[in-house]
mmCIF file of C-alpha atoms in Angstrom:
data_model
loop_
_atom_site.group_PDB
_atom_site.id
_atom_site.type_symbol
_atom_site.label_atom_id
_atom_site.label_comp_id
_atom_site.label_asym_id
_atom_site.label_seq_id
_atom_site.Cartn_x
_atom_site.Cartn_y
_atom_site.Cartn_z
ATOM 1 C CA HIS A 1 63.417 -54.968 -119.635
ATOM 2 C CA ARG A 2 63.280 -58.014 -117.431
ATOM 3 C CA GLN A 3 61.896 -56.399 -114.309
ATOM 4 C CA PRO A 4 59.332 -54.111 -116.034
ATOM 5 C CA GLY A 5 58.032 -57.024 -118.083
ATOM 6 C CA ARG A 6 57.580 -59.243 -115.059
ATOM 7 C CA SER A 7 55.871 -56.429 -113.185
ATOM 8 C CA CYS A 8 53.387 -55.885 -116.022
ATOM 9 C CA ILE A 9 52.565 -59.582 -116.205
ATOM 10 C CA SER A 10 52.198 -59.839 -112.429
ATOM 11 C CA ALA A 11 49.872 -56.829 -112.441
ATOM 12 C CA TRP A 12 47.808 -58.343 -115.259
ATOM 13 C CA ARG A 13 47.559 -61.635 -113.381
ATOM 14 C CA GLY A 14 46.287 -59.772 -110.324
ATOM 15 C CA ILE A 15 43.700 -57.862 -112.355
ATOM 16 C CA THR A 16 42.362 -60.957 -114.084
ATOM 17 C CA THR A 17 42.238 -62.872 -110.806
ATOM 18 C CA VAL A 18 40.243 -60.145 -109.076
ATOM 19 C CA THR A 19 37.934 -59.744 -112.072
ATOM 20 C CA ALA A 20 37.256 -63.459 -112.241
ATOM 21 C CA ALA A 21 36.528 -63.603 -108.524
ATOM 22 C CA ALA A 22 34.216 -60.575 -108.552
ATOM 23 C CA GLY A 23 32.464 -61.146 -111.860
ATOM 24 C CA PRO A 24 29.153 -62.985 -112.212
ATOM 25 C CA SER A 25 29.300 -66.664 -112.931
ATOM 26 C CA SER A 26 28.194 -67.930 -116.321
ATOM 27 C CA LYS A 27 27.780 -71.266 -117.982
ATOM 28 C CA GLY A 28 30.154 -70.505 -120.813
ATOM 29 C CA SER A 29 33.371 -68.838 -119.735
ATOM 30 C CA SER A 30 35.084 -66.634 -122.315
ATOM 31 C CA PRO A 31 38.496 -67.780 -123.564
ATOM 32 C CA LYS A 32 41.634 -66.271 -122.121
ATOM 33 C CA PRO A 33 43.018 -63.406 -124.206
ATOM 34 C CA ARG A 34 45.599 -64.041 -126.876
ATOM 35 C CA ILE A 35 48.728 -62.084 -125.980
ATOM 36 C CA VAL A 36 50.551 -60.361 -128.830
ATOM 37 C CA LEU A 37 54.120 -59.544 -127.818
ATOM 38 C CA VAL A 38 56.124 -56.953 -129.772
ATOM 39 C CA GLY A 39 59.770 -56.954 -128.715
ATOM 40 C CA TRP A 40 62.301 -54.249 -128.021
ATOM 41 C CA LEU A 41 65.185 -53.129 -130.242
ATOM 42 C CA GLY A 42 67.822 -55.830 -130.538
ATOM 43 C CA ALA A 43 65.913 -58.288 -128.366
ATOM 44 C CA GLN A 44 67.599 -61.658 -128.327
ATOM 45 C CA GLN A 45 65.333 -64.673 -128.708
ATOM 46 C CA ARG A 46 66.368 -66.288 -125.428
ATOM 47 C CA HIS A 47 65.476 -63.138 -123.495
ATOM 48 C CA PHE A 48 62.244 -62.573 -125.383
ATOM 49 C CA ASP A 49 61.226 -66.212 -124.903
ATOM 50 C CA LYS A 50 61.093 -65.653 -121.134
ATOM 51 C CA TYR A 51 58.156 -63.289 -121.507
ATOM 52 C CA ILE A 52 56.418 -65.560 -123.983
ATOM 53 C CA GLN A 53 56.802 -68.417 -121.516
ATOM 54 C CA LEU A 54 55.490 -66.313 -118.626
ATOM 55 C CA TRP A 55 52.278 -65.612 -120.520
ATOM 56 C CA GLU A 56 51.908 -69.193 -121.712
ATOM 57 C CA ASP A 57 52.412 -70.446 -118.157
ATOM 58 C CA LEU A 58 49.338 -68.372 -117.265
ATOM 59 C CA GLY A 59 47.359 -70.256 -119.900
ATOM 60 C CA HIS A 60 47.434 -67.680 -122.704
ATOM 61 C CA GLU A 61 48.027 -68.319 -126.381
ATOM 62 C CA THR A 62 50.675 -65.998 -127.793
ATOM 63 C CA THR A 63 51.719 -64.418 -131.069
ATOM 64 C CA SER A 64 55.045 -62.607 -131.053
ATOM 65 C CA ILE A 65 57.590 -60.741 -133.118
ATOM 66 C CA ARG A 66 61.032 -59.272 -132.492
ATOM 67 C CA PRO A 67 61.333 -56.280 -134.836
ATOM 68 C CA SER A 68 64.764 -56.198 -136.436
ATOM 69 C CA THR A 69 66.862 -53.048 -136.351
ATOM 70 C CA SER A 70 66.410 -52.679 -140.113
ATOM 71 C CA ALA A 71 62.628 -52.849 -139.703
ATOM 72 C CA ILE A 72 62.826 -49.834 -137.376
ATOM 73 C CA VAL A 73 65.285 -47.646 -139.320
ATOM 74 C CA LEU A 74 64.293 -48.515 -142.920
ATOM 75 C CA PRO A 75 60.692 -47.448 -143.583
ATOM 76 C CA MET A 76 60.104 -49.661 -146.640
ATOM 77 C CA TRP A 77 61.479 -52.755 -144.929
ATOM 78 C CA GLY A 78 59.526 -51.861 -141.791
ATOM 79 C CA ASP A 79 56.320 -51.655 -143.842
ATOM 80 C CA TYR A 80 57.023 -55.044 -145.408
ATOM 81 C CA LYS A 81 57.689 -56.741 -142.059
ATOM 82 C CA ALA A 82 54.687 -55.038 -140.465
ATOM 83 C CA HIS A 83 52.454 -56.259 -143.279
ATOM 84 C CA SER A 84 53.768 -59.817 -142.947
ATOM 85 C CA PHE A 85 53.176 -59.745 -139.200
ATOM 86 C CA ALA A 86 49.679 -58.294 -139.632
ATOM 87 C CA GLU A 87 48.764 -61.132 -141.985
ATOM 88 C CA ARG A 88 50.026 -63.738 -139.515
ATOM 89 C CA LEU A 89 48.223 -62.041 -136.658
ATOM 90 C CA ARG A 90 44.990 -61.738 -138.612
ATOM 91 C CA LYS A 91 44.947 -65.469 -139.279
ATOM 92 C CA ALA A 92 45.510 -66.174 -135.590
ATOM 93 C CA VAL A 93 42.780 -63.882 -134.276
ATOM 94 C CA THR A 94 40.164 -64.848 -136.879
ATOM 95 C CA ALA A 95 40.595 -68.500 -135.975
ATOM 96 C CA ASN A 96 38.850 -67.715 -132.666
ATOM 97 C CA PRO A 97 36.535 -64.709 -133.060
ATOM 98 C CA GLN A 98 35.458 -64.810 -129.403
ATOM 99 C CA GLN A 99 38.978 -64.612 -128.015
ATOM 100 C CA PRO A 100 40.071 -61.178 -126.712
ATOM 101 C CA VAL A 101 43.412 -59.844 -127.912
ATOM 102 C CA VAL A 102 45.875 -58.039 -125.645
ATOM 103 C CA TYR A 103 49.085 -56.424 -126.899
ATOM 104 C CA HIS A 104 52.240 -56.386 -124.755
ATOM 105 C CA VAL A 105 54.517 -53.801 -126.370
ATOM 106 C CA PHE A 106 58.133 -53.434 -125.250
ATOM 107 C CA SER A 107 60.117 -50.201 -125.390
ATOM 108 C CA ASN A 108 60.096 -47.566 -128.126
ATOM 109 C CA ALA A 109 60.959 -50.022 -130.894
ATOM 110 C CA GLY A 110 57.932 -52.161 -130.093
ATOM 111 C CA PHE A 111 55.790 -49.037 -129.939
ATOM 112 C CA LEU A 112 57.081 -47.829 -133.323
ATOM 113 C CA PHE A 113 56.620 -51.221 -134.976
ATOM 114 C CA LEU A 114 53.055 -51.619 -133.722
ATOM 115 C CA SER A 115 52.354 -48.072 -134.873
ATOM 116 C CA THR A 116 53.504 -49.098 -138.353
ATOM 117 C CA VAL A 117 51.161 -52.096 -138.304
ATOM 118 C CA LEU A 118 48.234 -49.878 -137.306
ATOM 119 C CA ARG A 119 49.149 -47.218 -139.870
ATOM 120 C CA LEU A 120 49.111 -49.779 -142.668
ATOM 121 C CA ALA A 121 45.826 -51.209 -141.416
ATOM 122 C CA ALA A 122 44.292 -47.743 -141.317
ATOM 123 C CA LEU A 123 45.406 -47.072 -144.900
ATOM 124 C CA GLY A 124 43.718 -50.222 -146.120
ATOM 125 C CA GLU A 125 45.292 -53.214 -147.803
ATOM 126 C CA HIS A 126 44.977 -51.836 -151.317
ATOM 127 C CA GLN A 127 47.300 -48.978 -150.375
ATOM 128 C CA TYR A 128 50.343 -51.148 -149.673
ATOM 129 C CA ARG A 129 49.732 -54.620 -151.110
ATOM 130 C CA ARG A 130 48.896 -53.810 -154.687
ATOM 131 C CA THR A 131 51.829 -53.474 -157.095
ATOM 132 C CA PRO A 132 51.676 -50.130 -158.939
ATOM 133 C CA ALA A 133 50.443 -50.623 -162.495
ATOM 134 C CA PRO A 134 52.487 -49.353 -165.464
ATOM 135 C CA ALA A 135 51.560 -45.899 -166.703
ATOM 136 C CA GLN A 136 48.658 -46.038 -169.119
ATOM 137 C CA THR A 137 49.486 -44.106 -172.252
ATOM 138 C CA THR A 138 46.714 -44.974 -174.693
ATOM 139 C CA ALA A 139 43.210 -43.575 -174.762
ATOM 140 C CA ALA A 140 41.791 -47.115 -174.783
ATOM 141 C CA ALA A 141 43.703 -48.039 -171.631
ATOM 142 C CA HIS A 142 42.582 -44.820 -169.957
ATOM 143 C CA ALA A 143 38.970 -45.519 -170.856
ATOM 144 C CA THR A 144 39.181 -49.081 -169.538
ATOM 145 C CA ALA A 145 40.666 -47.955 -166.208
ATOM 146 C CA HIS A 146 37.827 -45.475 -165.741
ATOM 147 C CA SER A 147 34.998 -47.644 -167.027
ATOM 148 C CA PRO A 148 31.930 -48.252 -164.812
ATOM 149 C CA VAL A 149 32.966 -51.894 -164.369
ATOM 150 C CA GLU A 150 36.480 -50.964 -163.216
ATOM 151 C CA LYS A 151 35.126 -48.279 -160.899
ATOM 152 C CA GLY A 152 32.695 -50.792 -159.452
ATOM 153 C CA LEU A 153 35.495 -53.278 -158.782
ATOM 154 C CA MET A 154 37.580 -50.586 -157.090
ATOM 155 C CA ALA A 155 34.627 -49.545 -154.923
ATOM 156 C CA GLY A 156 34.058 -53.171 -153.935
ATOM 157 C CA GLN A 157 37.727 -53.551 -153.049
ATOM 158 C CA ARG A 158 37.604 -50.450 -150.869
ATOM 159 C CA GLN A 159 34.553 -51.808 -149.049
ATOM 160 C CA ALA A 160 36.295 -55.146 -148.481
ATOM 161 C CA ASP A 161 39.410 -53.362 -147.221
ATOM 162 C CA ALA A 162 37.341 -51.200 -144.883
ATOM 163 C CA ALA A 163 35.655 -54.300 -143.434
ATOM 164 C CA ALA A 164 39.025 -56.008 -142.934
ATOM 165 C CA VAL A 165 40.485 -52.919 -141.245
ATOM 166 C CA THR A 166 37.486 -52.581 -138.933
ATOM 167 C CA ALA A 167 37.704 -56.238 -137.935
ATOM 168 C CA PHE A 168 41.455 -56.033 -137.369
ATOM 169 C CA LEU A 169 41.487 -52.834 -135.318
ATOM 170 C CA GLY A 170 38.391 -53.887 -133.416
ATOM 171 C CA ARG A 171 40.233 -56.853 -131.929
ATOM 172 C CA MET A 172 42.535 -54.688 -129.778
ATOM 173 C CA ASP A 173 40.957 -55.216 -126.363
ATOM 174 C CA ALA A 174 43.897 -53.876 -124.349
ATOM 175 C CA VAL A 175 47.472 -52.665 -124.795
ATOM 176 C CA ILE A 176 50.259 -52.971 -122.210
ATOM 177 C CA PHE A 177 52.963 -50.390 -122.844
ATOM 178 C CA ASP A 178 56.083 -51.787 -121.197
ATOM 179 C CA SER A 179 58.782 -49.082 -120.879
ATOM 180 C CA ALA A 180 57.170 -47.161 -123.729
ATOM 181 C CA PRO A 181 56.642 -44.722 -125.222
ATOM 182 C CA ALA A 182 59.512 -42.614 -123.931
ATOM 183 C CA PRO A 183 61.184 -39.404 -125.121
ATOM 184 C CA ILE A 184 64.108 -40.131 -127.449
ATOM 185 C CA THR A 185 67.226 -37.960 -127.334
ATOM 186 C CA PRO A 186 70.033 -38.194 -129.935
ATOM 187 C CA ASP A 187 72.334 -39.716 -127.327
ATOM 188 C CA MET A 188 69.730 -42.284 -126.282
ATOM 189 C CA ALA A 189 69.033 -43.220 -129.905
ATOM 190 C CA ALA A 190 72.745 -43.592 -130.673
ATOM 191 C CA ARG A 191 73.364 -45.808 -127.663
ATOM 192 C CA GLY A 192 70.273 -47.897 -128.382
ATOM 193 C CA PHE A 193 71.087 -48.547 -132.036
ATOM 194 C CA THR A 194 74.737 -49.231 -131.251
ATOM 195 C CA ALA A 195 73.777 -51.801 -128.634
ATOM 196 C CA ALA A 196 71.260 -53.412 -130.990
ATOM 197 C CA VAL A 197 73.752 -53.669 -133.866
ATOM 198 C CA LEU A 198 76.385 -55.150 -131.554
ATOM 199 C CA GLY A 199 73.863 -57.585 -130.113
ATOM 200 C CA GLN A 200 74.144 -56.169 -126.613
ATOM 201 C CA PRO A 201 70.800 -54.411 -125.933
#
């Protein structure tokens, strides 16, 4: 992934340089985009750090994650890690509402992990954050759950979730797909997971 990643960053640097040179001047320049890096399967920190450093050397703030193998192959664990990352990312992007957000996604694992983040966001927070309530067996409990007050609270929660989802998804200004997505064959998947488990991606 080293050469593709460097090529993508070099291309982005060329695009932003040309845009800055050709664009109209203004008193208040917009902040540089925050770069969100989503790593490849089995990415080692020292290798991943090179791409983080390349972006930061260009003056960009970064938010990054290296999805673990378990987060890719175990759906429930993947949902949990995706939710945790989405919360961290949301705090970062809301701290500067005017800052564009660009995603740099590596390989199929990065593509799959980001897809999980977006799927959870599209479902709304109440779909995956709320702990399922015990089954209600009494008529009184059933009446309470379906009372006008309870329905009003649920409607308000859905509206809040919808606003959060819109704000979150609306901050994706660009996505760089680096070596992804690509067709996956059984042989390719076996070799990829074996290399990731052995720490030799």
